Coordinates of C-alpha atoms in Angstrom, one line a residue:
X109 CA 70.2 -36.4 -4.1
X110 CA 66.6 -35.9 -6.1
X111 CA 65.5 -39.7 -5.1
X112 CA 65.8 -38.2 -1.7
X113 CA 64.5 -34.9 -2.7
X114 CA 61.4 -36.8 -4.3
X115 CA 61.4 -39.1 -0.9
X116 CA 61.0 -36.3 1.1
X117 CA 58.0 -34.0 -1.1
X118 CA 56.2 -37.3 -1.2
X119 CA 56.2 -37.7 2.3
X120 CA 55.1 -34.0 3.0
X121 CA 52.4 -34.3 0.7
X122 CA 51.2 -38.2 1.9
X123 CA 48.6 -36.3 4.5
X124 CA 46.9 -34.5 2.1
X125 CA 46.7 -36.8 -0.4
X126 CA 43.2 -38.4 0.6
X127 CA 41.7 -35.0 0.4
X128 CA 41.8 -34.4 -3.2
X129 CA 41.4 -35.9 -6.3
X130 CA 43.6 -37.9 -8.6
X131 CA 44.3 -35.4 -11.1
X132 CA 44.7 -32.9 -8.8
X133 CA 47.1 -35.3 -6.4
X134 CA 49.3 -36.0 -10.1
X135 CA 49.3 -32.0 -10.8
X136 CA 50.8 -30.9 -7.1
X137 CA 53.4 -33.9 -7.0
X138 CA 54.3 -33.1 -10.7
X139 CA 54.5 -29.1 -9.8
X140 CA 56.3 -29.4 -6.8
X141 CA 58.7 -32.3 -8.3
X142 CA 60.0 -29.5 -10.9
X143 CA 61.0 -27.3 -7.5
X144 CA 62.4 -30.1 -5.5
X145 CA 64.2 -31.1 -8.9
X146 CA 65.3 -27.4 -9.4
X147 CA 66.4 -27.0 -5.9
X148 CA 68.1 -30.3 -5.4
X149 CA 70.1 -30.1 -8.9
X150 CA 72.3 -27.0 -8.7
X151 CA 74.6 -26.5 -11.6
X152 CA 73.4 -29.9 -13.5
X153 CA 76.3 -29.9 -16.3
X154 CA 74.6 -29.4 -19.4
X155 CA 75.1 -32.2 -22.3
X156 CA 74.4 -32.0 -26.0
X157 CA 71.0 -33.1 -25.4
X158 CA 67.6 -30.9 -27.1
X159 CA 64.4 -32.1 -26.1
X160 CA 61.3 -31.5 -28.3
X161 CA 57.5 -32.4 -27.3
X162 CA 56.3 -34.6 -30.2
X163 CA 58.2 -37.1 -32.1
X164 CA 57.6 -35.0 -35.4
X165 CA 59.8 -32.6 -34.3
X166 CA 62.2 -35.2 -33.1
X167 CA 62.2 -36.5 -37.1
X168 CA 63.6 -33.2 -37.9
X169 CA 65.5 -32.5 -35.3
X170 CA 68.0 -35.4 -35.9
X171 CA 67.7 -34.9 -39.7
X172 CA 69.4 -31.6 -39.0
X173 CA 71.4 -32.2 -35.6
X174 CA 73.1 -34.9 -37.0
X175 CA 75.4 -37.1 -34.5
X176 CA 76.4 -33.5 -32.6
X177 CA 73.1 -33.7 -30.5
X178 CA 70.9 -36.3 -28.8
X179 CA 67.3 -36.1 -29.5
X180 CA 64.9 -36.3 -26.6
X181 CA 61.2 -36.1 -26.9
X182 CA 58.6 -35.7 -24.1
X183 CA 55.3 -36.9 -25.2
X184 CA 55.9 -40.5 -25.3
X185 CA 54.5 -42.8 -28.9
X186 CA 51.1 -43.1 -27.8
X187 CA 50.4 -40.6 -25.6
X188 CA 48.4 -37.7 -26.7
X189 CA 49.9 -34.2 -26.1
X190 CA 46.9 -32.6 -25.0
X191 CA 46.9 -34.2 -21.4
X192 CA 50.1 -36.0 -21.2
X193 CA 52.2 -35.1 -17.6
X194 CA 56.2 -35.4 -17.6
X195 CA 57.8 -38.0 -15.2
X196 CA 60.5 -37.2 -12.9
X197 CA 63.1 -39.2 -15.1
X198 CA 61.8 -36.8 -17.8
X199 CA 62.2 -33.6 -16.1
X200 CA 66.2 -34.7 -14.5
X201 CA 66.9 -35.0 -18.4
X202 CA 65.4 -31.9 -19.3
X203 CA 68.0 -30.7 -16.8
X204 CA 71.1 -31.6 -19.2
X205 CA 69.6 -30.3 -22.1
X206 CA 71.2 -27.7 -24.1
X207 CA 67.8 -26.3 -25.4
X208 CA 64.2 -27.2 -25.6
X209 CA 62.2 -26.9 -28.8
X210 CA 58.9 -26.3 -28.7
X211 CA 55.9 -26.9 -31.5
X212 CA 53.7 -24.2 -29.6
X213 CA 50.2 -24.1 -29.2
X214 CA 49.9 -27.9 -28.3
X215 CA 48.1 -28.7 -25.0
X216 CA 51.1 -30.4 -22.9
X217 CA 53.3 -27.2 -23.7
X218 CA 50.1 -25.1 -22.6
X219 CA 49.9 -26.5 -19.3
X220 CA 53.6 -26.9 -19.1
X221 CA 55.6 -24.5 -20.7
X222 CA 55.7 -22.1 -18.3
X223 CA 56.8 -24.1 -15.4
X224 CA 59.5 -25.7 -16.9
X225 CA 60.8 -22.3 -18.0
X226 CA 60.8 -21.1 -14.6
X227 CA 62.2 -24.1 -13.3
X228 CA 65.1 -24.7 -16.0
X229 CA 65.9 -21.0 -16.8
X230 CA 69.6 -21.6 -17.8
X231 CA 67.8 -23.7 -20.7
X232 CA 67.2 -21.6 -23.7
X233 CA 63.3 -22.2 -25.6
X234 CA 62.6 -22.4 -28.9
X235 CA 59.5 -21.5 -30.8
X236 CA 59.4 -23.8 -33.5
X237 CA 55.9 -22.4 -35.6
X238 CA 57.4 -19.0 -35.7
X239 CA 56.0 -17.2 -39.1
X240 CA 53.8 -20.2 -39.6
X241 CA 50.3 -18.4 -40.8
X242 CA 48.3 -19.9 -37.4
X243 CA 44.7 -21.1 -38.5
X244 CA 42.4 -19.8 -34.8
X245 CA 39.5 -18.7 -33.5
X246 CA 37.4 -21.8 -34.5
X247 CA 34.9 -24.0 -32.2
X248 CA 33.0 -25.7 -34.7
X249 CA 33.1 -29.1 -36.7
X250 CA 36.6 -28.5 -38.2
X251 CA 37.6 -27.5 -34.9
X252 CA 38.3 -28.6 -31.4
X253 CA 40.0 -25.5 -29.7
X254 CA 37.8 -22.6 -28.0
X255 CA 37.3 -19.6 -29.6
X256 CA 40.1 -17.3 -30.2
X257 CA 42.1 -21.0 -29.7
X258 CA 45.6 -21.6 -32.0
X259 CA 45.5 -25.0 -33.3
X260 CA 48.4 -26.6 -32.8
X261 CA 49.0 -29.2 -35.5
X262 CA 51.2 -27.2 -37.9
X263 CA 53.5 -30.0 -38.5
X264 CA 50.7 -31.7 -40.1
X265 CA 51.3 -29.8 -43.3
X266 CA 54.4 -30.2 -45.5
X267 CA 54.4 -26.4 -46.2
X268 CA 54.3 -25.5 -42.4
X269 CA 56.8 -28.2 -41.8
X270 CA 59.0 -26.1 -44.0
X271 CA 59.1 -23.0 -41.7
X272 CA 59.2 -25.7 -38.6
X273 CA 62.9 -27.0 -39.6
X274 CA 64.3 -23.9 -40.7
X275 CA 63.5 -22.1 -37.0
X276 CA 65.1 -25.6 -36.0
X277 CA 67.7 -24.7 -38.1
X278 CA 68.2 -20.7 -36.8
X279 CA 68.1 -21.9 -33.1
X280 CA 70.8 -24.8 -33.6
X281 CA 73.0 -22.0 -34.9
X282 CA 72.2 -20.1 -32.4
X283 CA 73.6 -22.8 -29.3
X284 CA 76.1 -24.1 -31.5
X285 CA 77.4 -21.2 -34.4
X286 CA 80.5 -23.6 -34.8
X287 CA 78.8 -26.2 -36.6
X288 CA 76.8 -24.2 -39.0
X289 CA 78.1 -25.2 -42.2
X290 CA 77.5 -28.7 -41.5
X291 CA 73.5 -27.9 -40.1
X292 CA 73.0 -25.8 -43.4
X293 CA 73.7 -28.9 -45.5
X294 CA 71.4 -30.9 -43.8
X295 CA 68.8 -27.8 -43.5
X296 CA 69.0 -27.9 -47.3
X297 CA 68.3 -32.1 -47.9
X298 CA 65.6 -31.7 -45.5
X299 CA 64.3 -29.0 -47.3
X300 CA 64.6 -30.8 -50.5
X301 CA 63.1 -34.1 -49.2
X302 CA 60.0 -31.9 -47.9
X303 CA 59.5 -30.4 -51.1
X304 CA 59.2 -33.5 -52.5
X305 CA 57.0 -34.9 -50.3
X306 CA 54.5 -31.5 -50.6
X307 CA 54.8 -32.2 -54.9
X308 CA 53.9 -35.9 -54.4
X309 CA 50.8 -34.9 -52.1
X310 CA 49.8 -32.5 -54.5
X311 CA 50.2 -34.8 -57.7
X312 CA 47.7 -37.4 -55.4
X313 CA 45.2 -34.8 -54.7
X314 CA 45.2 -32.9 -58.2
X315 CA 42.6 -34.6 -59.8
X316 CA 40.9 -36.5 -56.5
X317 CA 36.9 -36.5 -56.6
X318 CA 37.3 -36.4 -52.3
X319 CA 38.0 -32.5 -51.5
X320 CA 36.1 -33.2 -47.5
X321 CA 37.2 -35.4 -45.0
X322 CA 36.1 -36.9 -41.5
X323 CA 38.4 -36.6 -39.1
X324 CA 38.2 -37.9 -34.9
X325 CA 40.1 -35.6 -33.5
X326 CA 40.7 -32.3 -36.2
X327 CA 45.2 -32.8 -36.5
X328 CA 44.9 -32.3 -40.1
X329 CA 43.7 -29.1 -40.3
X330 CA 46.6 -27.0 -41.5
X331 CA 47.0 -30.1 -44.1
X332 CA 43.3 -29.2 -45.2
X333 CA 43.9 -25.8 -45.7
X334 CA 46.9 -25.9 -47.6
X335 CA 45.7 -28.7 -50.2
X336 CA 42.2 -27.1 -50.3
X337 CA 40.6 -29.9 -49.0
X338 CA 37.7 -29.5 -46.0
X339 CA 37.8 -31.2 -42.9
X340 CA 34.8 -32.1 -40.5
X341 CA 35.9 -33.5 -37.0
X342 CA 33.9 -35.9 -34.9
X343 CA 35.3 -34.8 -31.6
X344 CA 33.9 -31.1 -30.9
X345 CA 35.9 -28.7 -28.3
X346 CA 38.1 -32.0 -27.2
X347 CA 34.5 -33.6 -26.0
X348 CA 32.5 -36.7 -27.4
X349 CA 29.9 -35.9 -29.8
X350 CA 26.5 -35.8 -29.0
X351 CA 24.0 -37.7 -30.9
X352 CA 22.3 -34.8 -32.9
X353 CA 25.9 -33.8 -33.9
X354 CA 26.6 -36.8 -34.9
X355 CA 23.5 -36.8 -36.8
X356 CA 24.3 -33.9 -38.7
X357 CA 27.9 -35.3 -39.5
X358 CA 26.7 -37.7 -41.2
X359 CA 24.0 -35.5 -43.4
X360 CA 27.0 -33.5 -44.2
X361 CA 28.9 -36.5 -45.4
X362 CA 26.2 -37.7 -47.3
X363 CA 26.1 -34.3 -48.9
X364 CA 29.3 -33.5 -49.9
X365 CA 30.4 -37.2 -51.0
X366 CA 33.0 -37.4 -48.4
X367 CA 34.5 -41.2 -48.3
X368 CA 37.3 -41.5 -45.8
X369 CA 36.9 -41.3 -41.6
X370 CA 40.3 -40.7 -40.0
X371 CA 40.9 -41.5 -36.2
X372 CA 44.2 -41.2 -34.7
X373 CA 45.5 -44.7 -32.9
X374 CA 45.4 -42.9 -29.8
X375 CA 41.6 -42.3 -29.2
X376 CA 38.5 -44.3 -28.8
X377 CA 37.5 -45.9 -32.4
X378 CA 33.5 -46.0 -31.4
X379 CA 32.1 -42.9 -32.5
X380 CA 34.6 -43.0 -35.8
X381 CA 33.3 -46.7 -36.6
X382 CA 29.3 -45.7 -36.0
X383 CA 30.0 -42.5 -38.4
X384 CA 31.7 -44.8 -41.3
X385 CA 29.1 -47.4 -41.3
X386 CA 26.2 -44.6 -41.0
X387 CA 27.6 -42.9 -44.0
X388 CA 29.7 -45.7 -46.2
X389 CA 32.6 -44.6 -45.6
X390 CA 36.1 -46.3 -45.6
X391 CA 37.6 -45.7 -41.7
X392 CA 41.3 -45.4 -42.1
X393 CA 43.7 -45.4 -38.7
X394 CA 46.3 -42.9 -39.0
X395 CA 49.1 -41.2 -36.9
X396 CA 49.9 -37.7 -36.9
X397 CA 52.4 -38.0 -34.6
X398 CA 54.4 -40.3 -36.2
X399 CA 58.1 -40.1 -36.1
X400 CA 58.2 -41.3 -39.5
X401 CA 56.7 -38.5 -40.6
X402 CA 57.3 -38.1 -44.5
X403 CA 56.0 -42.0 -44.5
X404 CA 53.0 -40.7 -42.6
X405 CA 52.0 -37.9 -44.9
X406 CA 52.4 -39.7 -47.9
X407 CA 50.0 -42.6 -46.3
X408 CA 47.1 -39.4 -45.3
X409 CA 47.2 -38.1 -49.4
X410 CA 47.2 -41.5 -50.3
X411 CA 43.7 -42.1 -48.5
X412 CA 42.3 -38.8 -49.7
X413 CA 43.2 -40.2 -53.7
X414 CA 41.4 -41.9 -56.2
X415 CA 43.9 -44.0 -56.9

């Protein structure tokens, strides 16, 4: 019934198609896939399925979850979240899903959110950066969101990450109150693994000469904040950098002694490269959104040691 559902939007929208553009073309079939999929789907029999946006969250979720729930994420490995667009396969999942968790803030759920609540509203949401103390309101060179902008990478920061698997925790028990002995015991070696993870960073960074950092696209802000280290991004307000603030990137690098360049796997390595040679600097590849996330933390403070 939705391959024919999808058949038949397509076809209603083939006319039109040739008068717009690409992005818009992907937005209208996207947006009006969601109704057709809503219409066309009518009491979908939910399974014990919670999707999350970024594999992160998908790390904790199955640390706590256990075997009692599958784990399905939306932004795929590879894919950046701030202008990543759900396929129909994606959205007929969503359907079964017991609950959706969000990270909040990030540019897929800012675009998306709000449809898919509309569309799925027997599908509970989750706001997993509740009580997390939100860093916003920058649009300078440790910043890419517009003023009065959230930045979304809380998970980036063991010490946020805390707060983001104990709301995990509170809405499990909240879809599934029988089981919460058994999520409280995992809530608690998650805990514990995170708080050893936060000690290790902060043993690696103690006595570090680096405190600054280049960064290609700013994810490690919250990470910056919470170790007292500074972070200067190459990508400005989710645009390339032009060549007098590249300029001036690399006078403040040369300033303040800073060694490493991050760039995340998923963009362009150009601008990150010229910036490293111009300054001396080592340029590391990292992942932010890796599912392996304690590995990947551990790997960032590694980079920002002496050791």
């Amino acid at each position: 019934m939705i391959s024919i559902c999808r058949k038949m939007f397509i076809d209603k929208m083939r006319w039109f198609y040739p008068k717009v553009g690409y992005r818009v073309r992907k937005f209208l079939l996207s947006t009006g896939l969601l109704c057709f999929l809503f219409a066309c789907s009518n009491k979908v029999q939910q399974e014990n399925i919670i999707t999350v946006t970024i594999e992160p969250q998908r790390y904790f979720a199955e640390q706590l979850a256990d075997s009692l729930f599958s784990i399905e994420c939306m932004v795929p490995v590879g894919t950046s979240p701030e202008n990543y667009d759900p396929t129909p396969a994606q959205m007929v999942k969503l359907a079964r899903s017991k609950a959706y968790f969000c990270i909040g803030h990030i540019g897929f759920e800012e675009v998306w959110l709000n449809k898919l609540k509309q569309n799925y509203p027997q599908i509970p949401f989750f706001d997993n950066s509740e009580g997390i103390s939100l860093i916003s309101g920058h649009s300078h060179s440790d910043g890419h969101f517009h003023e009065g902008g959230v930045d979304p990478h809380t998970w980036s920061s063991p010490k946020a990450a805390r707060l983001i698997v104990q709301n995990m925790y509170k809405s499990l028990t909240t879809i599934d109150p029988a089981n919460e002995s058994r999520y409280a015991a995992n809530l608690q070696r998650l805990l514990e693994q995170i708080d050893t993870i936060d000690e290790q960073i902060t043993q690696m960074l103690l006595h570090s000469s680096q405190k600054a950092f280049i960064i290609y696209h700013p994810a490690l802000t919250y990470f910056a904040r919470d170790y007292g280290l500074t972070q200067y991004s190459i990508e400005t307000d989710g645009k390339e950098p032009s060549p007098e603030q590249l300029k001036t990137l690399v006078e403040i690098a040369k300033e303040q002694g800073v060694k490493t360049v991050f760039v995340q796997q998923e963009f362009d390595r150009k601008n990150a490269e010229s910036v490293a040679e111009e300054t001396g600097c080592r340029m590391i590849v990292i992942n932010p959104l890796s599912y392996d996330w304690g590995k990947e933390m551990l790997y960032i403070a590694q980079a920002l040691s002496d050791e």
